[in-house]
Coordinates of C-alpha atoms in Angstrom, one line a residue:
M1 CA 237.6 -2.2 198.2
T2 CA 239.6 -4.5 195.9
N3 CA 240.9 -5.9 199.2
D4 CA 238.5 -8.8 199.4
Y5 CA 238.2 -8.6 203.2
M6 CA 237.3 -4.9 203.1
F7 CA 234.9 -5.6 200.2
R8 CA 233.2 -8.3 202.3
A9 CA 233.1 -6.2 205.4
V10 CA 231.6 -3.1 203.8
L11 CA 228.8 -5.0 202.1
Q12 CA 228.0 -6.9 205.2
K13 CA 228.2 -3.8 207.5
N14 CA 226.1 -1.5 205.5
T15 CA 222.9 -2.8 203.9
K16 CA 222.4 0.5 202.0
V17 CA 225.8 0.0 200.2
L18 CA 224.8 -3.6 199.4
K19 CA 221.5 -2.5 197.9
G20 CA 223.2 0.3 195.9
L21 CA 225.7 -2.0 194.4
I22 CA 223.2 -4.8 193.6
G23 CA 220.8 -2.2 192.1
A24 CA 223.5 -1.0 189.7
L25 CA 224.6 -4.5 188.7
L26 CA 221.1 -5.8 188.1
H27 CA 219.6 -2.6 186.8
L28 CA 217.1 -2.3 189.7
D29 CA 216.0 0.5 192.0
P30 CA 218.0 -0.1 195.2
E31 CA 215.0 1.1 197.3
S32 CA 212.8 -1.6 195.7
I33 CA 214.9 -4.5 196.9
E34 CA 215.2 -6.4 200.2
V35 CA 218.5 -8.2 200.9
E36 CA 219.4 -11.0 203.3
I37 CA 223.0 -12.2 203.7
T38 CA 223.0 -15.9 204.2
N39 CA 226.7 -16.4 205.1
P40 CA 227.6 -13.6 207.6
I41 CA 231.0 -13.6 209.2
I42 CA 232.1 -12.0 212.5
L43 CA 233.8 -8.9 211.4
G44 CA 237.2 -8.3 213.0
K45 CA 237.5 -11.9 214.1
S46 CA 240.9 -13.5 213.2
F47 CA 241.0 -16.4 210.8
E48 CA 243.6 -19.0 210.4
N49 CA 242.9 -20.1 206.8
K50 CA 244.7 -17.5 204.7
D51 CA 242.9 -18.6 201.5
M52 CA 239.5 -18.5 203.0
I53 CA 236.7 -17.6 200.5
L54 CA 235.2 -14.2 201.2
D55 CA 232.3 -14.2 198.8
I56 CA 229.0 -12.8 200.0
N57 CA 225.8 -14.7 199.4
V58 CA 222.6 -12.7 199.3
I59 CA 218.9 -13.5 198.9
I60 CA 217.1 -10.7 197.0
N61 CA 213.4 -10.2 197.7
G62 CA 213.2 -13.7 198.9
Q63 CA 213.3 -15.1 195.4
T64 CA 216.8 -14.8 193.8
R65 CA 220.1 -16.0 195.2
L66 CA 223.1 -13.8 194.4
N67 CA 226.8 -14.5 195.0
L68 CA 229.3 -11.6 194.9
E69 CA 233.1 -12.1 195.0
M70 CA 236.2 -9.9 194.6
Q71 CA 239.1 -11.9 193.0
I72 CA 242.4 -10.2 192.5
V73 CA 244.8 -13.2 191.9
N74 CA 244.6 -15.1 188.7
Y75 CA 244.9 -18.8 189.3
H76 CA 243.9 -19.5 185.7
N77 CA 240.9 -21.6 186.9
W78 CA 238.2 -19.0 187.3
K79 CA 235.9 -20.3 184.7
E80 CA 235.7 -23.7 186.4
R81 CA 235.7 -22.2 189.9
S82 CA 232.9 -19.7 189.3
L83 CA 230.8 -22.4 187.6
S84 CA 231.3 -24.6 190.6
Y85 CA 230.0 -21.8 192.9
L86 CA 227.1 -21.2 190.6
C87 CA 226.1 -24.9 190.6
R88 CA 226.3 -25.2 194.4
S89 CA 224.1 -22.2 194.7
F90 CA 221.5 -23.6 192.3
D91 CA 221.3 -26.8 194.3
N92 CA 218.8 -25.2 196.6
V93 CA 215.8 -27.5 196.4
Y94 CA 214.8 -29.1 199.7
K95 CA 214.3 -32.8 199.8
G96 CA 210.8 -33.7 198.7
D97 CA 210.2 -30.5 196.8
D98 CA 209.7 -30.2 193.1
Y99 CA 212.7 -29.0 191.1
I100 CA 210.6 -26.3 189.6
K101 CA 210.9 -24.6 193.0
A102 CA 214.6 -24.0 192.5
I103 CA 215.1 -20.2 192.7
P104 CA 217.3 -18.3 190.2
V105 CA 221.0 -17.9 191.0
I106 CA 223.4 -15.2 189.9
Q107 CA 227.2 -15.3 190.3
I108 CA 228.9 -12.0 189.8
S109 CA 232.7 -11.9 190.0
F110 CA 234.9 -8.8 190.1
L111 CA 238.2 -9.8 188.5
D112 CA 241.5 -7.8 188.4
F113 CA 242.7 -9.7 185.4
D114 CA 241.5 -10.6 181.9
L115 CA 239.3 -13.7 181.8
F116 CA 239.6 -14.0 178.1
P117 CA 242.7 -12.0 177.1
E118 CA 241.9 -12.2 173.4
N119 CA 238.4 -10.8 174.0
P120 CA 238.5 -8.4 177.0
E121 CA 235.1 -7.0 178.2
F122 CA 234.0 -4.8 181.0
Y123 CA 230.8 -6.5 182.1
A124 CA 229.8 -9.8 180.5
T125 CA 227.0 -12.1 181.4
Y126 CA 226.8 -15.8 180.4
M127 CA 223.8 -18.2 180.2
M128 CA 223.1 -21.7 179.0
K129 CA 221.7 -21.8 175.5
N130 CA 221.2 -23.9 172.4
I131 CA 224.3 -23.3 170.2
K132 CA 222.3 -23.8 167.0
N133 CA 219.4 -21.4 167.5
D134 CA 220.4 -19.4 170.6
I135 CA 217.3 -20.5 172.5
I136 CA 218.0 -20.0 176.3
Y137 CA 217.9 -23.3 178.1
T138 CA 217.0 -21.6 181.4
D139 CA 216.9 -18.1 182.8
K140 CA 217.5 -19.4 186.3
M141 CA 221.3 -19.4 186.0
H142 CA 223.4 -16.3 185.2
L143 CA 227.2 -16.0 185.5
S144 CA 228.6 -12.4 185.2
V145 CA 232.1 -11.1 185.2
I146 CA 233.3 -7.6 185.7
E147 CA 236.9 -6.9 184.7
L148 CA 238.2 -4.1 186.9
N149 CA 241.0 -3.1 184.5
H150 CA 238.6 -2.5 181.5
T151 CA 236.3 0.4 182.5
E152 CA 237.1 1.9 179.1
L153 CA 235.1 -0.9 177.6
A154 CA 231.9 -0.1 179.6
T155 CA 228.8 0.2 177.4
D156 CA 226.4 3.1 177.5
E157 CA 224.1 0.9 179.6
D158 CA 226.9 0.1 182.0
R159 CA 227.5 3.8 182.4
R160 CA 223.8 4.7 182.7
Y161 CA 223.6 2.4 185.8
G162 CA 227.0 3.7 187.2
I163 CA 228.7 0.3 187.2
D164 CA 231.9 1.9 185.8
Q165 CA 231.7 4.4 188.7
W166 CA 231.5 1.6 191.3
V167 CA 234.6 0.0 189.8
T168 CA 236.5 3.3 189.9
F169 CA 235.3 3.7 193.5
F170 CA 236.7 0.2 194.3
K171 CA 240.1 1.1 192.9
T172 CA 240.4 4.6 194.4
K173 CA 243.4 4.8 196.7
T174 CA 243.1 8.1 198.5
W175 CA 240.5 9.6 200.8
K176 CA 240.4 12.8 198.8
E177 CA 239.5 11.0 195.6
L178 CA 237.1 8.7 197.5
K179 CA 235.1 11.6 199.0
A180 CA 235.1 13.5 195.7
M181 CA 233.3 10.5 194.0
T182 CA 230.6 10.4 196.7
A183 CA 229.3 13.9 196.1
T184 CA 226.5 12.7 193.7
N185 CA 226.0 9.1 194.9
Q186 CA 224.4 8.5 198.2
Y187 CA 225.3 4.7 198.1
M188 CA 229.0 5.4 197.5
E189 CA 228.9 8.1 200.2
A190 CA 227.6 5.4 202.6
A191 CA 230.3 3.1 201.4
A192 CA 233.0 5.7 202.0
D193 CA 231.7 6.3 205.5
T194 CA 231.7 2.6 206.2
I195 CA 235.2 2.2 204.9
F196 CA 236.3 5.0 207.3
E197 CA 234.5 3.4 210.2
L198 CA 235.9 -0.1 209.5
S199 CA 239.4 1.3 209.0
S200 CA 239.3 2.7 212.5
D201 CA 239.1 -0.8 213.9
E202 CA 242.6 -2.2 214.4
N203 CA 241.5 -5.8 214.1
I204 CA 239.9 -5.1 210.7
R205 CA 242.9 -3.1 209.5
E206 CA 245.1 -6.1 210.5
L207 CA 242.9 -8.6 208.7
C208 CA 243.0 -6.4 205.6
R209 CA 246.8 -6.2 205.8
R210 CA 247.0 -10.0 206.1
R211 CA 244.8 -10.5 203.1
A212 CA 246.8 -8.0 201.1
D213 CA 250.1 -9.7 202.1
Y214 CA 248.6 -13.1 201.1
E215 CA 247.4 -11.8 197.8
A216 CA 250.8 -10.3 197.0
Y217 CA 252.4 -13.6 197.9
E218 CA 249.9 -15.5 195.7
R219 CA 250.5 -13.0 192.8
Y220 CA 254.2 -13.7 193.0
N221 CA 253.6 -17.4 193.0
A222 CA 251.2 -17.2 190.1
A223 CA 253.7 -15.0 188.1
E224 CA 256.6 -17.4 189.0
H225 CA 254.5 -20.5 187.9
A226 CA 253.6 -18.7 184.7
R227 CA 257.3 -17.8 184.1
K228 CA 258.4 -21.5 184.7
D229 CA 255.6 -22.8 182.4
D230 CA 256.7 -20.4 179.7
L231 CA 260.3 -21.5 180.1
I232 CA 259.3 -25.2 179.9
T233 CA 257.2 -24.5 176.8
R234 CA 260.1 -22.7 175.1
Q235 CA 262.6 -25.4 176.0
A236 CA 260.2 -28.1 174.7
A237 CA 259.9 -26.1 171.4
E238 CA 263.7 -25.8 171.2
L239 CA 264.0 -29.6 171.8
V240 CA 261.5 -30.3 169.0
Q241 CA 263.4 -28.0 166.7
K242 CA 266.7 -29.7 167.6
D243 CA 265.2 -33.1 167.0
S244 CA 263.9 -32.0 163.7
E245 CA 267.3 -30.6 162.7
I246 CA 269.1 -33.9 163.9
A247 CA 266.6 -35.9 161.8
R248 CA 267.2 -33.7 158.8
L249 CA 271.0 -34.1 159.1
Q250 CA 270.7 -37.8 159.6
A251 CA 268.6 -38.1 156.5
L252 CA 271.1 -36.0 154.6
L253 CA 274.0 -38.1 155.8
S254 CA 272.2 -41.3 154.8
Q255 CA 271.7 -39.9 151.3
T256 CA 275.3 -39.0 151.1
Q257 CA 276.5 -42.5 152.2
Q258 CA 274.2 -44.1 149.6

């Protein structure tokens, strides 16, 4: 399910899975929530835009807007990109209505890279607050990030709600491991059954392959750009060092001539 098309397809296809995942993420009883997907896609239909956004927008109990997204490739712009998604979702007041009617929005991103390499964290949530006294400006905007490669940093609370288990489920690569994980979790069992059903559809398998190929290509490009940027940085540093050495030698020569 780290394939963003399969992630999108499973959550849209099976409401029980969607409720189970949302319940874990938001610490809610899955059976106490109602969900409505506001941006459904036609599963299995071919798409031309390879970099199409496959996030899933959900209204929870008619009063909270949630955006879920799986992001594997690091374009080094996720902070700005996710903030843009969050702000668009918050702009939900109809013309003529009072702004107080804006419903809360939550952006939750599953990332297969470190957002802050110097401060890795498994499940982090950010809000707007006063930097002097920590007073929350509003509780209507939450931005959360789950780093798929840091389940070892899951807190006791994360483990109590099974969020680390969901991430392990997402990254499982064999049917045997997948089925073993579902023995004690009815929502993951529903997810595994839905993955099996969707994988039986050749059109969906092909779309998943296309997304995987595109992501591999983008990973290569991102790595190549990073390599070139590093090379340019090192070359610039070497030029500065050489300029400094030339200046030192010129100063020494000037002193000698005097």
